[in-house]
Structure formats: C-alpha cells, structure tokens
C-alpha cells in the first residue's frame, strides 16, 4: 500500500505547536515525524543555517522523508533522543516538538491491528522489526497483568472481568485478530468508546509508550539550551500528567526539589496556558478532540 505524506497523518494544532518553538537559527527536533506535517512547517520557518532532526521508528514513515539539506531523518524511537544527538555531535538543542498521537495512517491501515474497525492481525507494533505483538501479550500475560494493563492504560472499570474473559477464551483458542478480541469481551465492552480504551491500553503496552515518553522528556530537559522550547501535544490523561509534571518540577513525579538555600529547582517554565483544538479543527479532524498542547521554556 503506497501512502502519500499528506494522507499519512493530519497534523494537529500545527500552527500553534510550531509557533511554540519560537524558531530561529539553531537545532530542532521533531520526535514524532509520521507524515512529516510538523517537520515541513518547521523547515518552512527555519533559516538556512538551522537544522532539524526528525525521529520515527515506523518503516512506513520513511516514505515521507523530506529532501532538504537542513533535514536529517533518524530511524529510531524517540526514547533514544540523547544517544542519537550524541552520535551526531549535538550537545544541546533549541527546540523539541512531540505530537504523541497515533497517526491517522495507523488507524486506517487495515493490516496493523490498531483499530477495531477492521478484522486484522493483533499486531499494534509501531516498530514491526522488534518487540511483542498485541496477540503475544494477550497469550502470555496472566489475569492480573492483563487487568492492571486495562485499568492503568485504558482506565476501564471492568478491567478484571475483561481480563478473566480473555484468559478463559484463550484456553479454547488463541486470540489472534481484532475481531476475535472484540467478540471475546463484547459483553463487558458495550460501546465504541470502551473498545477504543481497550485498544489504547494494548497499544501503549505493546510499544512501551509510557517508558519511552518518560525517557524522552527527561532527555529533553537535559538537552535543551537555556531559552529552548519544549512543545508537546498529548491525547490522554497519562501522557498529559507526565508532561505537566516535567514542566512543573523537571521530573516525572512532579515533586519540586529545593537546593540547600531553599530555592526551587525548576528547570522549565510553562509558556502561556494549556491549549486545545478549535471547534473548526475538531470538525476537520475528529481525532484531535482530546488533544492538549503544552509549551515550556528552559530556564
């Protein structure tokens, strides 16, 4: 399937997020390249002597690589941001942007298992070259592990009952497709919203999204120059809480530390208030409905 860059993913809050980078001469990072929408806008605003590094671990994103001498594509998970910058000899950067949403391409690809709209293998791996698939997790996790995953990452109230059903069903036959999963749990997943929460939980676990986000945010605080900007678009409460904490305290727990003299050790300062998409943008792109944009500057 050939995927055009413009149809791969509709950039969310494009103007506001790139405005937040306050672009000038320097080095910038787009941690979530996808279809390249945000990267193209960054390059459009960058002077000739600036440079953009864009990360993506999905091989499909490579079809959208931009031909520009100011651009470098990094085929990797953004959790390795610092390692790759060291590889390229970059000690500090001027701006980092992360659009944490799953791309339209992944939801619309009938072969990847990200959506319950299609009967597809339960894969869900962003990087299909490594890691366990969703089907393998459903096969190997015990009832408690499954319940914890559905509760923590999907915020499903009936997580234990759902886990129990899956364990019982897999004793009869492996759960290998999206349709099999929905049919297994349908009595306890009565709506599309809850089905989406179930799939979200599996996707987060498959791709270790929370661990990767934690590592990327901590690396961002370390890598940004004074005055550098961190711009993050989140889509669910777990992501947003982590981003709020890193901006508030410079750590994932959100606990502000003090030095010997009682001065607060806060490396970042939030710029403006948290932003949400306009009604017009939500109408154009319904998946942007839950998006939240936060911008911070390195002190």
PDB file of C-alpha atoms in Angstrom:
ATOM      1  CA  UNK A   1       0.000   0.000   0.000  1.00  0.00           C
ATOM      2  CA  UNK A   2       1.502   3.328  -1.093  1.00  0.00           C
ATOM      3  CA  UNK A   3       0.875   6.079   1.444  1.00  0.00           C
ATOM      4  CA  UNK A   4       1.069   9.731   0.440  1.00  0.00           C
ATOM      5  CA  UNK A   5       2.602  12.019   3.043  1.00  0.00           C
ATOM      6  CA  UNK A   6      -0.389  14.346   3.073  1.00  0.00           C
ATOM      7  CA  UNK A   7      -2.770  11.470   3.842  1.00  0.00           C
ATOM      8  CA  UNK A   8      -0.495   9.704   6.346  1.00  0.00           C
ATOM      9  CA  UNK A   9      -1.451  11.972   9.220  1.00  0.00           C
ATOM     10  CA  UNK A  10      -3.328  15.244   9.609  1.00  0.00           C
ATOM     11  CA  UNK A  11      -1.096  17.446  11.808  1.00  0.00           C
ATOM     12  CA  UNK A  12      -2.860  18.502  14.988  1.00  0.00           C
ATOM     13  CA  UNK A  13      -2.632  22.126  16.173  1.00  0.00           C
ATOM     14  CA  UNK A  14       0.008  22.714  13.515  1.00  0.00           C
ATOM     15  CA  UNK A  15       0.331  26.498  13.676  1.00  0.00           C
ATOM     16  CA  UNK A  16       0.120  26.771  17.468  1.00  0.00           C
ATOM     17  CA  UNK A  17       2.641  23.997  18.113  1.00  0.00           C
ATOM     18  CA  UNK A  18       5.239  25.302  15.655  1.00  0.00           C
ATOM     19  CA  UNK A  19       4.667  28.852  16.912  1.00  0.00           C
ATOM     20  CA  UNK A  20       5.553  27.486  20.340  1.00  0.00           C
ATOM     21  CA  UNK A  21       9.040  26.505  19.172  1.00  0.00           C
ATOM     22  CA  UNK A  22       9.893  30.188  18.589  1.00  0.00           C
ATOM     23  CA  UNK A  23      12.113  29.160  15.665  1.00  0.00           C
ATOM     24  CA  UNK A  24      15.391  30.929  14.886  1.00  0.00           C
ATOM     25  CA  UNK A  25      18.885  29.775  13.951  1.00  0.00           C
ATOM     26  CA  UNK A  26      19.704  26.582  15.786  1.00  0.00           C
ATOM     27  CA  UNK A  27      18.973  22.862  16.103  1.00  0.00           C
ATOM     28  CA  UNK A  28      15.445  21.469  16.393  1.00  0.00           C
ATOM     29  CA  UNK A  29      13.954  18.019  16.928  1.00  0.00           C
ATOM     30  CA  UNK A  30      10.617  16.597  15.815  1.00  0.00           C
ATOM     31  CA  UNK A  31      10.361  13.440  17.894  1.00  0.00           C
ATOM     32  CA  UNK A  32       7.292  12.141  16.016  1.00  0.00           C
ATOM     33  CA  UNK A  33       7.834  12.560  12.273  1.00  0.00           C
ATOM     34  CA  UNK A  34       4.973  10.413  10.921  1.00  0.00           C
ATOM     35  CA  UNK A  35       3.696  12.027   7.748  1.00  0.00           C
ATOM     36  CA  UNK A  36       6.089  14.933   8.166  1.00  0.00           C
ATOM     37  CA  UNK A  37       3.446  17.639   8.611  1.00  0.00           C
ATOM     38  CA  UNK A  38       5.024  19.313  11.613  1.00  0.00           C
ATOM     39  CA  UNK A  39       8.536  18.813  10.212  1.00  0.00           C
ATOM     40  CA  UNK A  40       7.614  20.513   6.939  1.00  0.00           C
ATOM     41  CA  UNK A  41       6.198  23.515   8.763  1.00  0.00           C
ATOM     42  CA  UNK A  42       9.313  23.743  10.949  1.00  0.00           C
ATOM     43  CA  UNK A  43      11.546  23.636   7.857  1.00  0.00           C
ATOM     44  CA  UNK A  44       9.372  26.277   6.185  1.00  0.00           C
ATOM     45  CA  UNK A  45      10.105  28.647   9.065  1.00  0.00           C
ATOM     46  CA  UNK A  46      13.754  27.719   9.663  1.00  0.00           C
ATOM     47  CA  UNK A  47      16.657  29.820   8.352  1.00  0.00           C
ATOM     48  CA  UNK A  48      19.180  28.148   6.057  1.00  0.00           C
ATOM     49  CA  UNK A  49      21.784  27.704   8.788  1.00  0.00           C
ATOM     50  CA  UNK A  50      19.422  25.814  11.137  1.00  0.00           C
ATOM     51  CA  UNK A  51      18.911  22.043  11.208  1.00  0.00           C
ATOM     52  CA  UNK A  52      16.036  19.669  12.002  1.00  0.00           C
ATOM     53  CA  UNK A  53      16.352  16.075  13.220  1.00  0.00           C
ATOM     54  CA  UNK A  54      13.130  14.050  12.991  1.00  0.00           C
ATOM     55  CA  UNK A  55      12.573  10.694  14.694  1.00  0.00           C
ATOM     56  CA  UNK A  56      10.304   7.810  13.748  1.00  0.00           C
ATOM     57  CA  UNK A  57      10.623   4.069  14.331  1.00  0.00           C
ATOM     58  CA  UNK A  58       7.897   3.062  11.843  1.00  0.00           C
ATOM     59  CA  UNK A  59       9.257   1.982   8.464  1.00  0.00           C
ATOM     60  CA  UNK A  60       6.138   3.401   6.756  1.00  0.00           C
ATOM     61  CA  UNK A  61       7.171   6.915   7.838  1.00  0.00           C
ATOM     62  CA  UNK A  62      10.340   6.613   5.770  1.00  0.00           C
ATOM     63  CA  UNK A  63       8.216   7.062   2.633  1.00  0.00           C
ATOM     64  CA  UNK A  64       7.660  10.658   3.717  1.00  0.00           C
ATOM     65  CA  UNK A  65      11.324  11.630   4.205  1.00  0.00           C
ATOM     66  CA  UNK A  66      11.948  15.233   3.176  1.00  0.00           C
ATOM     67  CA  UNK A  67      14.631  16.135   0.627  1.00  0.00           C
ATOM     68  CA  UNK A  68      16.253  19.118   2.321  1.00  0.00           C
ATOM     69  CA  UNK A  69      19.884  19.662   3.314  1.00  0.00           C
ATOM     70  CA  UNK A  70      18.674  21.055   6.652  1.00  0.00           C
ATOM     71  CA  UNK A  71      16.846  17.809   7.474  1.00  0.00           C
ATOM     72  CA  UNK A  72      18.020  14.507   8.983  1.00  0.00           C
ATOM     73  CA  UNK A  73      15.695  11.533   9.461  1.00  0.00           C
ATOM     74  CA  UNK A  74      16.502   9.329  12.468  1.00  0.00           C
ATOM     75  CA  UNK A  75      15.075   5.816  12.222  1.00  0.00           C
ATOM     76  CA  UNK A  76      14.572   5.263  15.930  1.00  0.00           C
ATOM     77  CA  UNK A  77      12.243   5.505  18.917  1.00  0.00           C
ATOM     78  CA  UNK A  78      12.373   8.971  20.463  1.00  0.00           C
ATOM     79  CA  UNK A  79      13.381   7.439  23.805  1.00  0.00           C
ATOM     80  CA  UNK A  80      16.922   7.352  22.376  1.00  0.00           C
ATOM     81  CA  UNK A  81      16.927  11.079  21.615  1.00  0.00           C
ATOM     82  CA  UNK A  82      20.027  11.854  23.675  1.00  0.00           C
ATOM     83  CA  UNK A  83      22.000   8.884  22.304  1.00  0.00           C
ATOM     84  CA  UNK A  84      21.359   9.948  18.717  1.00  0.00           C
ATOM     85  CA  UNK A  85      22.191  13.585  19.355  1.00  0.00           C
ATOM     86  CA  UNK A  86      25.494  12.455  20.858  1.00  0.00           C
ATOM     87  CA  UNK A  87      26.045  10.346  17.733  1.00  0.00           C
ATOM     88  CA  UNK A  88      25.563  13.436  15.556  1.00  0.00           C
ATOM     89  CA  UNK A  89      27.792  15.535  17.819  1.00  0.00           C
ATOM     90  CA  UNK A  90      24.948  17.698  19.138  1.00  0.00           C
ATOM     91  CA  UNK A  91      25.298  18.657  22.805  1.00  0.00           C
ATOM     92  CA  UNK A  92      22.268  20.961  23.105  1.00  0.00           C
ATOM     93  CA  UNK A  93      19.234  21.901  21.038  1.00  0.00           C
ATOM     94  CA  UNK A  94      16.953  24.920  20.664  1.00  0.00           C
ATOM     95  CA  UNK A  95      13.569  23.255  20.425  1.00  0.00           C
ATOM     96  CA  UNK A  96      11.840  19.877  20.711  1.00  0.00           C
ATOM     97  CA  UNK A  97       8.347  19.052  19.446  1.00  0.00           C
ATOM     98  CA  UNK A  98       6.385  15.877  20.208  1.00  0.00           C
ATOM     99  CA  UNK A  99       2.933  15.079  18.811  1.00  0.00           C
ATOM    100  CA  UNK A 100       2.139  11.970  20.838  1.00  0.00           C
ATOM    101  CA  UNK A 101      -0.975  10.920  18.959  1.00  0.00           C
ATOM    102  CA  UNK A 102      -1.172   7.782  16.864  1.00  0.00           C
ATOM    103  CA  UNK A 103      -1.201   8.790  13.214  1.00  0.00           C
ATOM    104  CA  UNK A 104      -4.280   8.592  11.022  1.00  0.00           C
ATOM    105  CA  UNK A 105      -2.275   6.172   8.883  1.00  0.00           C
ATOM    106  CA  UNK A 106      -2.031   3.610  11.667  1.00  0.00           C
ATOM    107  CA  UNK A 107      -5.734   3.716  12.441  1.00  0.00           C
ATOM    108  CA  UNK A 108      -6.621   3.472   8.751  1.00  0.00           C
ATOM    109  CA  UNK A 109      -4.166   0.706   7.864  1.00  0.00           C
ATOM    110  CA  UNK A 110      -6.255  -2.484   7.770  1.00  0.00           C
ATOM    111  CA  UNK A 111      -3.213  -4.703   8.323  1.00  0.00           C
ATOM    112  CA  UNK A 112      -1.696  -3.353  11.562  1.00  0.00           C
ATOM    113  CA  UNK A 113      -4.416  -4.062  14.136  1.00  0.00           C
ATOM    114  CA  UNK A 114      -4.615  -0.579  15.654  1.00  0.00           C
ATOM    115  CA  UNK A 115      -8.359  -0.225  15.043  1.00  0.00           C
ATOM    116  CA  UNK A 116     -11.341  -2.469  15.784  1.00  0.00           C
ATOM    117  CA  UNK A 117     -12.969  -1.167  12.579  1.00  0.00           C
ATOM    118  CA  UNK A 118     -11.111  -3.830  10.594  1.00  0.00           C
ATOM    119  CA  UNK A 119     -10.599  -7.552  11.020  1.00  0.00           C
ATOM    120  CA  UNK A 120      -6.809  -7.621  11.220  1.00  0.00           C
ATOM    121  CA  UNK A 121      -3.985  -9.452  12.984  1.00  0.00           C
ATOM    122  CA  UNK A 122      -3.427  -8.129  16.522  1.00  0.00           C
ATOM    123  CA  UNK A 123      -0.016  -6.584  15.942  1.00  0.00           C
ATOM    124  CA  UNK A 124      -0.041  -2.900  17.067  1.00  0.00           C
ATOM    125  CA  UNK A 125       3.747  -2.557  16.983  1.00  0.00           C
ATOM    126  CA  UNK A 126       4.987   0.828  15.796  1.00  0.00           C
ATOM    127  CA  UNK A 127       8.279  -0.871  15.018  1.00  0.00           C
ATOM    128  CA  UNK A 128       7.371  -4.157  13.364  1.00  0.00           C
ATOM    129  CA  UNK A 129      11.007  -5.180  13.397  1.00  0.00           C
ATOM    130  CA  UNK A 130      11.064  -5.756  17.154  1.00  0.00           C
ATOM    131  CA  UNK A 131       9.060  -6.438  20.291  1.00  0.00           C
ATOM    132  CA  UNK A 132       5.984  -8.473  21.192  1.00  0.00           C
ATOM    133  CA  UNK A 133       2.747  -8.075  19.281  1.00  0.00           C
ATOM    134  CA  UNK A 134      -0.617  -7.464  20.951  1.00  0.00           C
ATOM    135  CA  UNK A 135      -1.555 -11.099  20.251  1.00  0.00           C
ATOM    136  CA  UNK A 136       1.554 -12.334  22.071  1.00  0.00           C
ATOM    137  CA  UNK A 137       0.754 -10.157  25.088  1.00  0.00           C
ATOM    138  CA  UNK A 138      -2.810 -11.484  25.234  1.00  0.00           C
ATOM    139  CA  UNK A 139      -1.405 -15.010  25.088  1.00  0.00           C
ATOM    140  CA  UNK A 140       1.381 -14.619  27.673  1.00  0.00           C
ATOM    141  CA  UNK A 141       0.155 -12.193  30.359  1.00  0.00           C
ATOM    142  CA  UNK A 142      -1.655 -13.670  33.341  1.00  0.00           C
ATOM    143  CA  UNK A 143      -5.037 -12.409  34.514  1.00  0.00           C
ATOM    144  CA  UNK A 144      -3.588  -9.895  36.974  1.00  0.00           C
ATOM    145  CA  UNK A 145      -1.175  -8.425  34.442  1.00  0.00           C
ATOM    146  CA  UNK A 146      -3.958  -8.020  31.881  1.00  0.00           C
ATOM    147  CA  UNK A 147      -6.284  -6.406  34.439  1.00  0.00           C
ATOM    148  CA  UNK A 148      -3.599  -3.955  35.536  1.00  0.00           C
ATOM    149  CA  UNK A 149      -2.870  -3.023  31.925  1.00  0.00           C
ATOM    150  CA  UNK A 150      -6.538  -2.397  31.066  1.00  0.00           C
ATOM    151  CA  UNK A 151      -7.060  -0.406  34.250  1.00  0.00           C
ATOM    152  CA  UNK A 152      -3.923   1.717  34.099  1.00  0.00           C
ATOM    153  CA  UNK A 153      -3.643   2.388  30.373  1.00  0.00           C
ATOM    154  CA  UNK A 154      -7.297   2.087  29.350  1.00  0.00           C
ATOM    155  CA  UNK A 155      -8.994   3.292  32.544  1.00  0.00           C
ATOM    156  CA  UNK A 156     -11.568   0.532  32.113  1.00  0.00           C
ATOM    157  CA  UNK A 157     -13.765  -0.046  35.176  1.00  0.00           C
ATOM    158  CA  UNK A 158     -14.370  -3.724  34.384  1.00  0.00           C
ATOM    159  CA  UNK A 159     -10.696  -4.490  33.779  1.00  0.00           C
ATOM    160  CA  UNK A 160     -10.677  -7.598  35.969  1.00  0.00           C
ATOM    161  CA  UNK A 161     -13.732  -9.137  34.338  1.00  0.00           C
ATOM    162  CA  UNK A 162     -12.338  -8.362  30.878  1.00  0.00           C
ATOM    163  CA  UNK A 163      -9.028  -9.995  31.800  1.00  0.00           C
ATOM    164  CA  UNK A 164     -10.850 -13.045  33.157  1.00  0.00           C
ATOM    165  CA  UNK A 165     -12.791 -13.435  29.900  1.00  0.00           C
ATOM    166  CA  UNK A 166      -9.633 -13.251  27.817  1.00  0.00           C
ATOM    167  CA  UNK A 167      -7.859 -15.865  29.928  1.00  0.00           C
ATOM    168  CA  UNK A 168     -10.866 -18.202  29.683  1.00  0.00           C
ATOM    169  CA  UNK A 169     -11.250 -17.689  25.935  1.00  0.00           C
ATOM    170  CA  UNK A 170      -7.580 -18.308  25.103  1.00  0.00           C
ATOM    171  CA  UNK A 171      -7.776 -21.732  26.738  1.00  0.00           C
ATOM    172  CA  UNK A 172     -10.070 -22.698  23.860  1.00  0.00           C
ATOM    173  CA  UNK A 173      -8.297 -20.862  21.029  1.00  0.00           C
ATOM    174  CA  UNK A 174      -5.643 -18.178  20.570  1.00  0.00           C
ATOM    175  CA  UNK A 175      -6.889 -14.605  20.210  1.00  0.00           C
ATOM    176  CA  UNK A 176      -5.098 -13.522  17.059  1.00  0.00           C
ATOM    177  CA  UNK A 177      -7.308 -10.899  15.399  1.00  0.00           C
ATOM    178  CA  UNK A 178      -9.091  -7.680  16.314  1.00  0.00           C
ATOM    179  CA  UNK A 179     -12.476  -9.276  15.644  1.00  0.00           C
ATOM    180  CA  UNK A 180     -11.715 -12.211  17.937  1.00  0.00           C
ATOM    181  CA  UNK A 181     -10.762  -9.813  20.729  1.00  0.00           C
ATOM    182  CA  UNK A 182     -13.916  -7.719  20.396  1.00  0.00           C
ATOM    183  CA  UNK A 183     -16.114 -10.823  20.255  1.00  0.00           C
ATOM    184  CA  UNK A 184     -14.404 -12.188  23.372  1.00  0.00           C
ATOM    185  CA  UNK A 185     -15.037  -9.129  25.540  1.00  0.00           C
ATOM    186  CA  UNK A 186     -18.094  -7.572  23.905  1.00  0.00           C
ATOM    187  CA  UNK A 187     -20.437  -8.127  26.857  1.00  0.00           C
ATOM    188  CA  UNK A 188     -18.143  -6.038  29.064  1.00  0.00           C
ATOM    189  CA  UNK A 189     -17.239  -3.552  26.304  1.00  0.00           C
ATOM    190  CA  UNK A 190     -20.704  -2.220  25.381  1.00  0.00           C
ATOM    191  CA  UNK A 191     -19.609   0.876  23.441  1.00  0.00           C
ATOM    192  CA  UNK A 192     -17.098   2.050  20.842  1.00  0.00           C
ATOM    193  CA  UNK A 193     -15.571   4.373  23.442  1.00  0.00           C
ATOM    194  CA  UNK A 194     -14.686   1.497  25.735  1.00  0.00           C
ATOM    195  CA  UNK A 195     -13.464  -0.595  22.804  1.00  0.00           C
ATOM    196  CA  UNK A 196     -11.136   2.285  21.919  1.00  0.00           C
ATOM    197  CA  UNK A 197      -9.909   2.361  25.531  1.00  0.00           C
ATOM    198  CA  UNK A 198      -9.199  -1.376  25.369  1.00  0.00           C
ATOM    199  CA  UNK A 199      -7.202  -1.000  22.171  1.00  0.00           C
ATOM    200  CA  UNK A 200      -5.408   2.031  23.587  1.00  0.00           C
ATOM    201  CA  UNK A 201      -4.282   0.038  26.610  1.00  0.00           C
ATOM    202  CA  UNK A 202      -2.931  -2.763  24.436  1.00  0.00           C
ATOM    203  CA  UNK A 203      -1.155  -0.339  22.105  1.00  0.00           C
ATOM    204  CA  UNK A 204       0.523   1.506  24.986  1.00  0.00           C
ATOM    205  CA  UNK A 205       1.745  -1.789  26.464  1.00  0.00           C
ATOM    206  CA  UNK A 206       2.947  -3.190  23.133  1.00  0.00           C
ATOM    207  CA  UNK A 207       5.011  -0.088  22.384  1.00  0.00           C
ATOM    208  CA  UNK A 208       6.134   0.696  25.958  1.00  0.00           C
ATOM    209  CA  UNK A 209       4.818   4.198  25.344  1.00  0.00           C
ATOM    210  CA  UNK A 210       4.924   5.464  28.931  1.00  0.00           C
ATOM    211  CA  UNK A 211       8.519   4.341  29.482  1.00  0.00           C
ATOM    212  CA  UNK A 212       9.569   5.853  26.157  1.00  0.00           C
ATOM    213  CA  UNK A 213       7.811   9.155  26.943  1.00  0.00           C
ATOM    214  CA  UNK A 214       9.461   9.337  30.358  1.00  0.00           C
ATOM    215  CA  UNK A 215      12.926   8.839  28.854  1.00  0.00           C
ATOM    216  CA  UNK A 216      12.281  11.356  26.073  1.00  0.00           C
ATOM    217  CA  UNK A 217      11.018  14.054  28.456  1.00  0.00           C
ATOM    218  CA  UNK A 218      13.954  13.651  30.846  1.00  0.00           C
ATOM    219  CA  UNK A 219      16.383  13.784  27.911  1.00  0.00           C
ATOM    220  CA  UNK A 220      14.621  16.904  26.597  1.00  0.00           C
ATOM    221  CA  UNK A 221      15.113  18.757  29.891  1.00  0.00           C
ATOM    222  CA  UNK A 222      18.787  17.850  29.762  1.00  0.00           C
ATOM    223  CA  UNK A 223      19.332  18.608  26.069  1.00  0.00           C
ATOM    224  CA  UNK A 224      17.532  21.959  25.762  1.00  0.00           C
ATOM    225  CA  UNK A 225      19.609  25.139  25.804  1.00  0.00           C
ATOM    226  CA  UNK A 226      18.556  27.965  28.149  1.00  0.00           C
ATOM    227  CA  UNK A 227      15.693  29.648  26.319  1.00  0.00           C
ATOM    228  CA  UNK A 228      14.992  26.476  24.328  1.00  0.00           C
ATOM    229  CA  UNK A 229      11.398  25.345  23.910  1.00  0.00           C
ATOM    230  CA  UNK A 230       9.630  22.046  24.639  1.00  0.00           C
ATOM    231  CA  UNK A 231       6.318  21.651  22.799  1.00  0.00           C
ATOM    232  CA  UNK A 232       4.159  18.574  23.479  1.00  0.00           C
ATOM    233  CA  UNK A 233       0.720  17.533  22.220  1.00  0.00           C
ATOM    234  CA  UNK A 234      -0.897  14.851  24.394  1.00  0.00           C
ATOM    235  CA  UNK A 235      -4.070  12.811  23.875  1.00  0.00           C
ATOM    236  CA  UNK A 236      -4.854  11.079  27.163  1.00  0.00           C
ATOM    237  CA  UNK A 237      -4.527  11.781  30.875  1.00  0.00           C
ATOM    238  CA  UNK A 238      -1.481   9.577  31.486  1.00  0.00           C
ATOM    239  CA  UNK A 239       0.571  11.447  28.898  1.00  0.00           C
ATOM    240  CA  UNK A 240      -0.665  14.851  29.980  1.00  0.00           C
ATOM    241  CA  UNK A 241       0.074  14.186  33.662  1.00  0.00           C
ATOM    242  CA  UNK A 242       3.635  13.219  32.826  1.00  0.00           C
ATOM    243  CA  UNK A 243       4.149  16.336  30.697  1.00  0.00           C
ATOM    244  CA  UNK A 244       2.635  18.600  33.379  1.00  0.00           C
ATOM    245  CA  UNK A 245       4.956  17.115  35.985  1.00  0.00           C
ATOM    246  CA  UNK A 246       8.075  17.532  33.873  1.00  0.00           C
ATOM    247  CA  UNK A 247       7.198  21.185  33.255  1.00  0.00           C
ATOM    248  CA  UNK A 248       6.314  21.816  36.894  1.00  0.00           C
ATOM    249  CA  UNK A 249       9.271  20.092  38.523  1.00  0.00           C
ATOM    250  CA  UNK A 250      11.692  18.809  35.893  1.00  0.00           C
ATOM    251  CA  UNK A 251      10.884  15.230  36.900  1.00  0.00           C
ATOM    252  CA  UNK A 252       8.147  12.672  36.235  1.00  0.00           C
ATOM    253  CA  UNK A 253       6.833  12.616  39.811  1.00  0.00           C
ATOM    254  CA  UNK A 254       6.066  16.339  39.816  1.00  0.00           C
ATOM    255  CA  UNK A 255       7.824  16.897  43.159  1.00  0.00           C
ATOM    256  CA  UNK A 256       9.621  20.231  43.179  1.00  0.00           C
ATOM    257  CA  UNK A 257      13.074  19.893  44.729  1.00  0.00           C
ATOM    258  CA  UNK A 258      14.960  22.625  46.574  1.00  0.00           C
ATOM    259  CA  UNK A 259      18.651  23.389  46.952  1.00  0.00           C
ATOM    260  CA  UNK A 260      20.448  23.990  50.253  1.00  0.00           C
ATOM    261  CA  UNK A 261      19.126  27.545  50.418  1.00  0.00           C
ATOM    262  CA  UNK A 262      15.522  26.544  49.789  1.00  0.00           C
ATOM    263  CA  UNK A 263      15.469  27.740  46.190  1.00  0.00           C
ATOM    264  CA  UNK A 264      13.176  25.721  43.928  1.00  0.00           C
ATOM    265  CA  UNK A 265      14.977  23.637  41.308  1.00  0.00           C
ATOM    266  CA  UNK A 266      12.641  24.002  38.359  1.00  0.00           C
ATOM    267  CA  UNK A 267      14.451  23.841  35.001  1.00  0.00           C
ATOM    268  CA  UNK A 268      11.368  24.642  32.905  1.00  0.00           C
ATOM    269  CA  UNK A 269       8.667  27.301  32.902  1.00  0.00           C
ATOM    270  CA  UNK A 270       5.313  26.883  31.164  1.00  0.00           C
ATOM    271  CA  UNK A 271       4.663  29.384  28.385  1.00  0.00           C
ATOM    272  CA  UNK A 272       1.054  30.551  28.405  1.00  0.00           C
ATOM    273  CA  UNK A 273      -1.816  28.230  29.249  1.00  0.00           C
ATOM    274  CA  UNK A 274      -2.579  24.723  28.056  1.00  0.00           C
ATOM    275  CA  UNK A 275      -4.263  24.926  24.627  1.00  0.00           C
ATOM    276  CA  UNK A 276      -6.899  22.750  22.977  1.00  0.00           C
ATOM    277  CA  UNK A 277      -8.013  22.496  19.336  1.00  0.00           C
ATOM    278  CA  UNK A 278     -10.585  24.916  17.985  1.00  0.00           C
ATOM    279  CA  UNK A 279     -14.075  23.724  17.107  1.00  0.00           C
ATOM    280  CA  UNK A 280     -13.159  24.148  13.435  1.00  0.00           C
ATOM    281  CA  UNK A 281     -10.103  21.905  13.785  1.00  0.00           C
ATOM    282  CA  UNK A 282     -12.078  19.217  15.594  1.00  0.00           C
ATOM    283  CA  UNK A 283     -14.635  19.268  12.776  1.00  0.00           C
ATOM    284  CA  UNK A 284     -11.824  18.822  10.214  1.00  0.00           C
ATOM    285  CA  UNK A 285     -10.030  16.196  12.274  1.00  0.00           C
ATOM    286  CA  UNK A 286     -12.200  14.448  14.914  1.00  0.00           C
ATOM    287  CA  UNK A 287      -9.166  12.633  16.333  1.00  0.00           C
ATOM    288  CA  UNK A 288      -7.873  15.989  17.592  1.00  0.00           C
ATOM    289  CA  UNK A 289     -10.778  16.235  20.052  1.00  0.00           C
ATOM    290  CA  UNK A 290      -8.771  15.047  23.066  1.00  0.00           C
ATOM    291  CA  UNK A 291      -5.541  16.907  22.204  1.00  0.00           C
ATOM    292  CA  UNK A 292      -3.833  19.219  24.686  1.00  0.00           C
ATOM    293  CA  UNK A 293      -0.880  21.428  23.806  1.00  0.00           C
ATOM    294  CA  UNK A 294       1.679  22.486  26.413  1.00  0.00           C
ATOM    295  CA  UNK A 295       4.701  24.697  25.798  1.00  0.00           C
ATOM    296  CA  UNK A 296       7.648  25.223  28.146  1.00  0.00           C
ATOM    297  CA  UNK A 297      10.904  27.180  28.032  1.00  0.00           C
ATOM    298  CA  UNK A 298      14.215  26.067  29.571  1.00  0.00           C
ATOM    299  CA  UNK A 299      15.341  28.485  32.260  1.00  0.00           C
TER     300      UNK A 299
END
